[in-house]
Amino acid sequence: MSSTTVSASGLSLHYGRIRALEDVELRLGPGVTGLLGPNGAGKTTLLRVLATAVPADRGSFTVLGHDPGSARGRQEVRRSLGYLPQTPGFHPDFTAFEFVDYVAILKELTDRAGRHREVRRVLEEVDLGEVRGRRMRKLSGGMRQRVALAAALVGDPGFLVLDEPTVGLDPEQRMRFRELIARAGEGRTVLLSSHQTEDVAMLCHRVLVMAGGRIRFDGTPAELTARAAGRVWSGAERDPGAKAGWRTGTGFFRHVGDPPPGADLVEPSLEDGYLLVLDGLDGLDAEAAA
C-alpha cells in the first residue's frame, strides 16, 4: 500500500440502534476529495474516526501507511494529520500566534525556536503573518477560520481533514479560503466535508456522497453532474411532478426529476446530480441517520 494513501475497510460505528457508519469502504490519494451528504449522513463521524478522535466499533483503516490499531500507530497517525473540526474552540484572549503555538505544542514540537519558526510559517501560509499578535476575539470570522487552518497545517501533515471549513463565511472569505484549500491540496491528501456543492465543484477532483452512514456515490464531479443529464428542465410554471423545483432569478422555474415530454432541458449542475443521488435513497431506514 502506498504511504500517500488513506484507506478504510468495513468501518462501522453504532450509537445504540443508530448506525452512524455502516461498512464504509474508502481509499484516498493526493488531492482534494469532497464529502457531501445531508445532515445526519455520518460525515462528521467518519472524519472523527479517521482523525482518531473516536474509535470505530469494527473495521480498520490506515493513514499514510500507519495503522491506528496500536498506541504507537495512533501516535504516528496523529503526527501525520491536520484536523480542522466544524467548530474549532478558540480561547478569546489568545493571540493568533499563541493559539497556533499551543496546537504546535500538542503536536509535540518541543524545540521552542523551531516551533516558533513553524508557527510563523503556517500563519504566513494563510496570509495572517501581519496579524499574528492580534487577539482571537478581535479577528473576523474568516480570519479565525484561517487561524484554525494554520493550526491544522502545523508540522506539514500529509493528511488534512476539513469539516465544513467555509460555513458562515461571506462570499469573499469563501473565495480566499478556497484558494488556501486548493494550495493545501497540492502534494497532500485532503478530505473536505461540506454542504456547499459549489465549493466541491470548484475544489475537488473527486467527490463522495454519504447517506445513512454509507458511501452512496464515489466518482468525479463530472460523473456526479452526469447523473442529472436529461433530468433538469426549465418552465414558466412550477411542475408538480418534479422531484424539486424553484424559481430562479430569470423568473422561470428550474426543475429536477423526470421531465415531461417536450420539456426545455437545461445543463445540469453538480448539485442536481447530488439531489438525484439522494432522491434514489428514499427507502433508507430512518434509524441510519446519525
mmCIF file of C-alpha atoms in Angstrom:
data_model
loop_
_atom_site.group_PDB
_atom_site.id
_atom_site.type_symbol
_atom_site.label_atom_id
_atom_site.label_comp_id
_atom_site.label_asym_id
_atom_site.label_seq_id
_atom_site.Cartn_x
_atom_site.Cartn_y
_atom_site.Cartn_z
ATOM 1 C CA MET A 1 0.000 0.000 0.000
ATOM 2 C CA SER A 2 1.278 3.459 -0.883
ATOM 3 C CA SER A 3 2.297 5.586 2.068
ATOM 4 C CA THR A 4 0.489 8.538 0.421
ATOM 5 C CA THR A 5 -2.964 6.971 0.711
ATOM 6 C CA VAL A 6 -5.703 6.819 3.310
ATOM 7 C CA SER A 7 -7.599 3.538 3.219
ATOM 8 C CA ALA A 8 -10.580 2.213 5.200
ATOM 9 C CA SER A 9 -12.329 -1.152 5.123
ATOM 10 C CA GLY A 10 -15.606 -2.105 6.788
ATOM 11 C CA LEU A 11 -15.703 0.897 9.138
ATOM 12 C CA SER A 12 -18.815 0.760 11.324
ATOM 13 C CA LEU A 13 -19.907 2.718 14.368
ATOM 14 C CA HIS A 14 -23.270 2.446 16.122
ATOM 15 C CA TYR A 15 -24.756 4.624 18.843
ATOM 16 C CA GLY A 16 -27.326 2.248 20.271
ATOM 17 C CA ARG A 17 -29.737 1.479 17.418
ATOM 18 C CA ILE A 18 -28.459 4.373 15.326
ATOM 19 C CA ARG A 19 -25.997 3.488 12.576
ATOM 20 C CA ALA A 20 -23.555 6.358 12.340
ATOM 21 C CA LEU A 21 -21.243 4.408 9.997
ATOM 22 C CA GLU A 22 -22.001 1.126 8.263
ATOM 23 C CA ASP A 23 -19.309 -0.824 6.370
ATOM 24 C CA VAL A 24 -17.574 2.224 4.922
ATOM 25 C CA GLU A 25 -15.004 1.397 2.243
ATOM 26 C CA LEU A 26 -12.655 4.193 1.312
ATOM 27 C CA ARG A 27 -9.379 4.876 -0.460
ATOM 28 C CA LEU A 28 -8.000 8.393 -0.819
ATOM 29 C CA GLY A 29 -4.907 9.677 -2.595
ATOM 30 C CA PRO A 30 -3.246 13.075 -3.005
ATOM 31 C CA GLY A 31 -5.515 15.969 -3.944
ATOM 32 C CA VAL A 32 -8.798 17.306 -2.565
ATOM 33 C CA THR A 33 -11.714 14.884 -2.160
ATOM 34 C CA GLY A 34 -15.113 16.357 -1.333
ATOM 35 C CA LEU A 35 -17.539 14.662 1.060
ATOM 36 C CA LEU A 36 -21.192 15.589 0.574
ATOM 37 C CA GLY A 37 -24.269 14.405 2.428
ATOM 38 C CA PRO A 38 -27.365 15.620 4.272
ATOM 39 C CA ASN A 39 -27.419 16.356 7.985
ATOM 40 C CA GLY A 40 -27.108 13.082 9.862
ATOM 41 C CA ALA A 41 -25.404 11.280 6.970
ATOM 42 C CA GLY A 42 -22.375 10.299 9.062
ATOM 43 C CA LYS A 43 -19.861 12.723 7.522
ATOM 44 C CA THR A 44 -18.554 14.239 10.764
ATOM 45 C CA THR A 45 -18.474 10.808 12.398
ATOM 46 C CA LEU A 46 -16.323 9.478 9.549
ATOM 47 C CA LEU A 47 -13.934 12.421 9.847
ATOM 48 C CA ARG A 48 -13.647 11.965 13.605
ATOM 49 C CA VAL A 49 -12.887 8.263 13.220
ATOM 50 C CA LEU A 50 -10.198 8.955 10.604
ATOM 51 C CA ALA A 51 -8.760 11.659 12.879
ATOM 52 C CA THR A 52 -8.627 9.057 15.722
ATOM 53 C CA ALA A 53 -10.923 11.259 17.833
ATOM 54 C CA VAL A 54 -13.385 8.349 18.291
ATOM 55 C CA PRO A 55 -12.824 4.606 17.694
ATOM 56 C CA ALA A 56 -14.922 2.572 15.263
ATOM 57 C CA ASP A 57 -16.856 -0.474 16.514
ATOM 58 C CA ARG A 58 -15.341 -2.592 13.774
ATOM 59 C CA GLY A 59 -13.338 -2.295 10.589
ATOM 60 C CA SER A 60 -9.884 -0.906 10.026
ATOM 61 C CA PHE A 61 -8.088 1.974 8.353
ATOM 62 C CA THR A 62 -4.604 3.249 7.699
ATOM 63 C CA VAL A 63 -3.357 6.804 7.251
ATOM 64 C CA LEU A 64 -0.241 7.258 5.125
ATOM 65 C CA GLY A 65 0.892 3.740 5.972
ATOM 66 C CA HIS A 66 0.179 3.996 9.722
ATOM 67 C CA ASP A 67 -2.308 1.686 11.447
ATOM 68 C CA PRO A 68 -4.051 3.294 14.470
ATOM 69 C CA GLY A 69 -4.868 -0.119 15.915
ATOM 70 C CA SER A 70 -1.990 0.244 18.389
ATOM 71 C CA ALA A 71 -0.967 3.116 20.666
ATOM 72 C CA ARG A 72 2.196 3.645 18.598
ATOM 73 C CA GLY A 73 0.171 3.589 15.386
ATOM 74 C CA ARG A 74 -2.316 6.164 16.685
ATOM 75 C CA GLN A 75 0.553 8.421 17.669
ATOM 76 C CA GLU A 76 2.017 8.184 14.160
ATOM 77 C CA VAL A 77 -1.390 8.862 12.558
ATOM 78 C CA ARG A 78 -1.844 11.968 14.691
ATOM 79 C CA ARG A 79 1.629 13.203 13.784
ATOM 80 C CA SER A 80 0.777 12.914 10.082
ATOM 81 C CA LEU A 81 -2.668 14.501 10.452
ATOM 82 C CA GLY A 82 -4.050 18.032 10.302
ATOM 83 C CA TYR A 83 -7.646 18.355 11.549
ATOM 84 C CA LEU A 84 -9.942 21.368 11.288
ATOM 85 C CA PRO A 85 -13.172 20.484 13.155
ATOM 86 C CA GLN A 86 -16.530 22.026 12.308
ATOM 87 C CA THR A 87 -16.477 24.238 15.414
ATOM 88 C CA PRO A 88 -12.856 24.853 16.449
ATOM 89 C CA GLY A 89 -12.550 26.138 20.012
ATOM 90 C CA PHE A 90 -10.659 29.394 20.483
ATOM 91 C CA HIS A 91 -9.559 30.997 23.716
ATOM 92 C CA PRO A 92 -10.622 34.620 23.088
ATOM 93 C CA ASP A 93 -7.587 36.116 24.850
ATOM 94 C CA PHE A 94 -5.038 34.067 22.897
ATOM 95 C CA THR A 95 -3.345 35.856 20.051
ATOM 96 C CA ALA A 96 -3.335 34.118 16.687
ATOM 97 C CA PHE A 97 0.305 33.211 17.300
ATOM 98 C CA GLU A 98 -0.383 31.872 20.788
ATOM 99 C CA PHE A 99 -3.266 29.706 19.571
ATOM 100 C CA VAL A 100 -1.246 28.090 16.789
ATOM 101 C CA ASP A 101 1.735 27.745 19.118
ATOM 102 C CA TYR A 102 -0.467 25.916 21.638
ATOM 103 C CA VAL A 103 -1.538 23.464 18.915
ATOM 104 C CA ALA A 104 2.105 23.049 17.900
ATOM 105 C CA ILE A 105 2.962 22.096 21.495
ATOM 106 C CA LEU A 106 0.168 19.495 21.447
ATOM 107 C CA LYS A 107 1.722 18.150 18.232
ATOM 108 C CA GLU A 108 4.923 17.615 20.213
ATOM 109 C CA LEU A 109 7.052 20.313 18.594
ATOM 110 C CA THR A 110 9.241 20.704 21.665
ATOM 111 C CA ASP A 111 12.097 22.868 20.361
ATOM 112 C CA ARG A 112 10.912 26.402 21.130
ATOM 113 C CA ALA A 113 12.858 28.240 18.430
ATOM 114 C CA GLY A 114 11.987 25.679 15.742
ATOM 115 C CA ARG A 115 8.352 25.581 16.849
ATOM 116 C CA HIS A 116 8.041 29.354 16.626
ATOM 117 C CA ARG A 117 9.507 29.300 13.122
ATOM 118 C CA GLU A 118 6.878 26.734 12.164
ATOM 119 C CA VAL A 119 4.077 28.834 13.698
ATOM 120 C CA ARG A 120 5.221 31.878 11.754
ATOM 121 C CA ARG A 121 5.453 29.789 8.579
ATOM 122 C CA VAL A 122 1.886 28.462 8.702
ATOM 123 C CA LEU A 123 0.451 31.871 9.620
ATOM 124 C CA GLU A 124 2.237 33.321 6.600
ATOM 125 C CA GLU A 125 0.878 30.439 4.501
ATOM 126 C CA VAL A 126 -2.703 31.506 5.307
ATOM 127 C CA ASP A 127 -1.858 35.208 4.834
ATOM 128 C CA LEU A 128 -2.085 36.129 8.517
ATOM 129 C CA GLY A 129 1.534 36.927 9.304
ATOM 130 C CA GLU A 130 0.798 40.611 9.846
ATOM 131 C CA VAL A 131 -1.933 39.964 12.440
ATOM 132 C CA ARG A 132 -0.277 37.149 14.381
ATOM 133 C CA GLY A 133 -0.148 39.326 17.508
ATOM 134 C CA ARG A 134 -3.864 40.177 17.386
ATOM 135 C CA ARG A 135 -6.182 38.516 19.921
ATOM 136 C CA MET A 136 -8.643 35.957 18.598
ATOM 137 C CA ARG A 137 -11.658 37.937 19.809
ATOM 138 C CA LYS A 138 -10.516 40.845 17.622
ATOM 139 C CA LEU A 139 -10.375 38.780 14.436
ATOM 140 C CA SER A 140 -13.183 38.415 11.910
ATOM 141 C CA GLY A 141 -14.874 35.050 11.415
ATOM 142 C CA GLY A 142 -12.938 34.484 8.211
ATOM 143 C CA MET A 143 -9.640 35.257 9.910
ATOM 144 C CA ARG A 144 -10.422 32.875 12.768
ATOM 145 C CA GLN A 145 -11.101 30.100 10.263
ATOM 146 C CA ARG A 146 -7.751 30.812 8.622
ATOM 147 C CA VAL A 147 -6.044 30.635 12.036
ATOM 148 C CA ALA A 148 -7.693 27.229 12.530
ATOM 149 C CA LEU A 149 -6.419 26.119 9.133
ATOM 150 C CA ALA A 150 -2.926 27.341 10.043
ATOM 151 C CA ALA A 151 -3.100 25.218 13.202
ATOM 152 C CA ALA A 152 -4.124 22.190 11.113
ATOM 153 C CA LEU A 153 -1.112 22.780 8.826
ATOM 154 C CA VAL A 154 1.433 22.779 11.660
ATOM 155 C CA GLY A 155 4.080 20.160 11.021
ATOM 156 C CA ASP A 156 3.231 19.903 7.297
ATOM 157 C CA PRO A 157 0.809 16.956 7.693
ATOM 158 C CA GLY A 158 0.324 14.576 4.793
ATOM 159 C CA PHE A 159 -3.396 14.108 5.525
ATOM 160 C CA LEU A 160 -5.645 17.116 6.073
ATOM 161 C CA VAL A 161 -9.230 16.694 7.358
ATOM 162 C CA LEU A 162 -11.526 19.715 6.982
ATOM 163 C CA ASP A 163 -15.068 19.671 8.390
ATOM 164 C CA GLU A 164 -17.285 22.432 6.925
ATOM 165 C CA PRO A 165 -14.400 24.938 6.720
ATOM 166 C CA THR A 166 -16.337 27.610 4.800
ATOM 167 C CA VAL A 167 -19.547 27.577 6.855
ATOM 168 C CA GLY A 168 -20.591 31.073 7.933
ATOM 169 C CA LEU A 169 -18.120 32.838 5.643
ATOM 170 C CA ASP A 170 -19.167 35.600 3.272
ATOM 171 C CA PRO A 171 -18.528 35.162 -0.488
ATOM 172 C CA GLU A 172 -15.161 36.957 -0.450
ATOM 173 C CA GLN A 173 -13.968 34.976 2.566
ATOM 174 C CA ARG A 174 -15.100 31.716 0.946
ATOM 175 C CA MET A 175 -13.193 32.589 -2.220
ATOM 176 C CA ARG A 176 -9.991 33.233 -0.256
ATOM 177 C CA PHE A 177 -10.474 30.055 1.748
ATOM 178 C CA ARG A 178 -10.917 28.043 -1.440
ATOM 179 C CA GLU A 179 -7.558 29.343 -2.639
ATOM 180 C CA LEU A 180 -5.947 28.180 0.596
ATOM 181 C CA ILE A 181 -7.553 24.728 0.424
ATOM 182 C CA ALA A 182 -6.532 24.290 -3.220
ATOM 183 C CA ARG A 183 -2.967 25.215 -2.290
ATOM 184 C CA ALA A 184 -3.023 22.831 0.674
ATOM 185 C CA GLY A 185 -4.148 20.011 -1.628
ATOM 186 C CA GLU A 186 -1.008 20.220 -3.727
ATOM 187 C CA GLY A 187 1.075 17.213 -2.717
ATOM 188 C CA ARG A 188 -1.057 16.031 0.215
ATOM 189 C CA THR A 189 -4.309 14.152 0.766
ATOM 190 C CA VAL A 190 -7.235 16.398 1.756
ATOM 191 C CA LEU A 191 -10.728 15.257 2.762
ATOM 192 C CA LEU A 192 -13.179 18.154 2.716
ATOM 193 C CA SER A 193 -16.658 17.746 4.194
ATOM 194 C CA SER A 194 -19.115 20.409 3.092
ATOM 195 C CA HIS A 195 -22.754 21.247 2.484
ATOM 196 C CA GLN A 196 -21.602 23.684 -0.185
ATOM 197 C CA THR A 197 -21.807 21.874 -3.533
ATOM 198 C CA GLU A 198 -20.244 24.936 -5.158
ATOM 199 C CA ASP A 199 -17.098 24.520 -3.033
ATOM 200 C CA VAL A 200 -16.852 20.850 -4.002
ATOM 201 C CA ALA A 201 -17.397 21.600 -7.704
ATOM 202 C CA MET A 202 -14.625 24.226 -7.688
ATOM 203 C CA LEU A 203 -12.060 22.477 -5.470
ATOM 204 C CA CYS A 204 -12.344 18.721 -5.679
ATOM 205 C CA HIS A 205 -11.046 16.205 -8.205
ATOM 206 C CA ARG A 206 -13.224 13.551 -6.598
ATOM 207 C CA VAL A 207 -16.475 13.563 -4.649
ATOM 208 C CA LEU A 208 -18.100 11.125 -2.220
ATOM 209 C CA VAL A 209 -21.774 11.248 -1.255
ATOM 210 C CA MET A 210 -22.751 9.824 2.144
ATOM 211 C CA ALA A 211 -26.196 8.961 3.412
ATOM 212 C CA GLY A 212 -27.322 6.640 6.190
ATOM 213 C CA GLY A 213 -23.740 6.028 7.297
ATOM 214 C CA ARG A 214 -22.633 4.641 3.922
ATOM 215 C CA ILE A 215 -20.801 5.919 0.852
ATOM 216 C CA ARG A 216 -23.523 6.050 -1.831
ATOM 217 C CA PHE A 217 -21.515 7.632 -4.652
ATOM 218 C CA ASP A 218 -17.799 7.765 -5.418
ATOM 219 C CA GLY A 219 -16.585 9.455 -8.570
ATOM 220 C CA THR A 220 -15.535 12.682 -10.208
ATOM 221 C CA PRO A 221 -17.599 15.882 -10.048
ATOM 222 C CA ALA A 222 -18.287 15.438 -13.773
ATOM 223 C CA GLU A 223 -19.643 11.931 -13.155
ATOM 224 C CA LEU A 224 -21.913 13.176 -10.374
ATOM 225 C CA THR A 225 -23.163 16.001 -12.592
ATOM 226 C CA ALA A 226 -23.836 13.480 -15.387
ATOM 227 C CA ARG A 227 -26.293 11.676 -13.074
ATOM 228 C CA ALA A 228 -28.668 14.579 -13.837
ATOM 229 C CA ALA A 229 -28.170 14.682 -17.606
ATOM 230 C CA GLY A 230 -31.567 14.925 -19.306
ATOM 231 C CA ARG A 231 -33.323 15.348 -15.961
ATOM 232 C CA VAL A 232 -33.196 19.125 -15.457
ATOM 233 C CA TRP A 233 -35.581 21.439 -17.248
ATOM 234 C CA SER A 234 -36.913 24.980 -17.216
ATOM 235 C CA GLY A 235 -40.503 26.155 -17.311
ATOM 236 C CA ALA A 236 -42.648 29.225 -16.826
ATOM 237 C CA GLU A 237 -44.656 27.487 -14.082
ATOM 238 C CA ARG A 238 -43.806 25.109 -11.269
ATOM 239 C CA ASP A 239 -44.111 21.465 -12.366
ATOM 240 C CA PRO A 240 -45.837 19.456 -9.589
ATOM 241 C CA GLY A 241 -44.311 16.247 -10.946
ATOM 242 C CA ALA A 242 -40.719 17.385 -10.391
ATOM 243 C CA LYS A 243 -38.582 15.978 -7.576
ATOM 244 C CA ALA A 244 -37.520 19.560 -6.799
ATOM 245 C CA GLY A 245 -38.287 22.921 -8.345
ATOM 246 C CA TRP A 246 -37.597 26.564 -7.586
ATOM 247 C CA ARG A 247 -37.980 29.950 -9.212
ATOM 248 C CA THR A 248 -34.675 31.354 -10.457
ATOM 249 C CA GLY A 249 -33.575 34.947 -10.904
ATOM 250 C CA THR A 250 -34.820 34.822 -14.506
ATOM 251 C CA GLY A 251 -38.395 34.343 -13.314
ATOM 252 C CA PHE A 252 -38.521 30.789 -14.704
ATOM 253 C CA PHE A 253 -38.639 27.604 -12.630
ATOM 254 C CA ARG A 254 -35.754 25.146 -12.634
ATOM 255 C CA HIS A 255 -36.923 21.563 -12.148
ATOM 256 C CA VAL A 256 -35.077 18.355 -11.307
ATOM 257 C CA GLY A 257 -36.570 14.897 -11.791
ATOM 258 C CA ASP A 258 -38.305 13.124 -14.651
ATOM 259 C CA PRO A 259 -39.140 15.741 -17.311
ATOM 260 C CA PRO A 260 -42.439 15.702 -19.179
ATOM 261 C CA PRO A 261 -42.436 15.230 -22.968
ATOM 262 C CA GLY A 262 -41.178 18.304 -24.796
ATOM 263 C CA ALA A 263 -39.583 19.853 -21.705
ATOM 264 C CA ASP A 264 -36.970 22.557 -22.209
ATOM 265 C CA LEU A 265 -33.902 20.684 -20.930
ATOM 266 C CA VAL A 266 -31.029 22.668 -19.423
ATOM 267 C CA GLU A 267 -27.458 21.839 -18.440
ATOM 268 C CA PRO A 268 -27.301 20.053 -15.081
ATOM 269 C CA SER A 269 -25.068 21.078 -12.188
ATOM 270 C CA LEU A 270 -23.239 19.023 -9.573
ATOM 271 C CA GLU A 271 -25.973 19.978 -7.106
ATOM 272 C CA ASP A 272 -28.616 18.491 -9.431
ATOM 273 C CA GLY A 273 -26.712 15.199 -9.565
ATOM 274 C CA TYR A 274 -26.318 15.218 -5.789
ATOM 275 C CA LEU A 275 -30.055 15.786 -5.274
ATOM 276 C CA LEU A 276 -30.899 12.887 -7.573
ATOM 277 C CA VAL A 277 -28.467 10.536 -5.814
ATOM 278 C CA LEU A 278 -30.187 11.337 -2.529
ATOM 279 C CA ASP A 279 -33.629 11.026 -4.112
ATOM 280 C CA GLY A 280 -32.772 7.479 -5.112
ATOM 281 C CA LEU A 281 -32.216 6.646 -1.435
ATOM 282 C CA ASP A 282 -35.742 7.429 -0.200
ATOM 283 C CA GLY A 283 -36.045 3.904 1.214
ATOM 284 C CA LEU A 284 -33.241 4.397 3.727
ATOM 285 C CA ASP A 285 -34.022 3.190 7.252
ATOM 286 C CA ALA A 286 -34.629 6.308 9.366
ATOM 287 C CA GLU A 287 -32.560 4.752 12.147
ATOM 288 C CA ALA A 288 -29.486 5.057 9.917
ATOM 289 C CA ALA A 289 -29.304 8.833 10.386
ATOM 290 C CA ALA A 290 -26.574 9.902 12.773
#
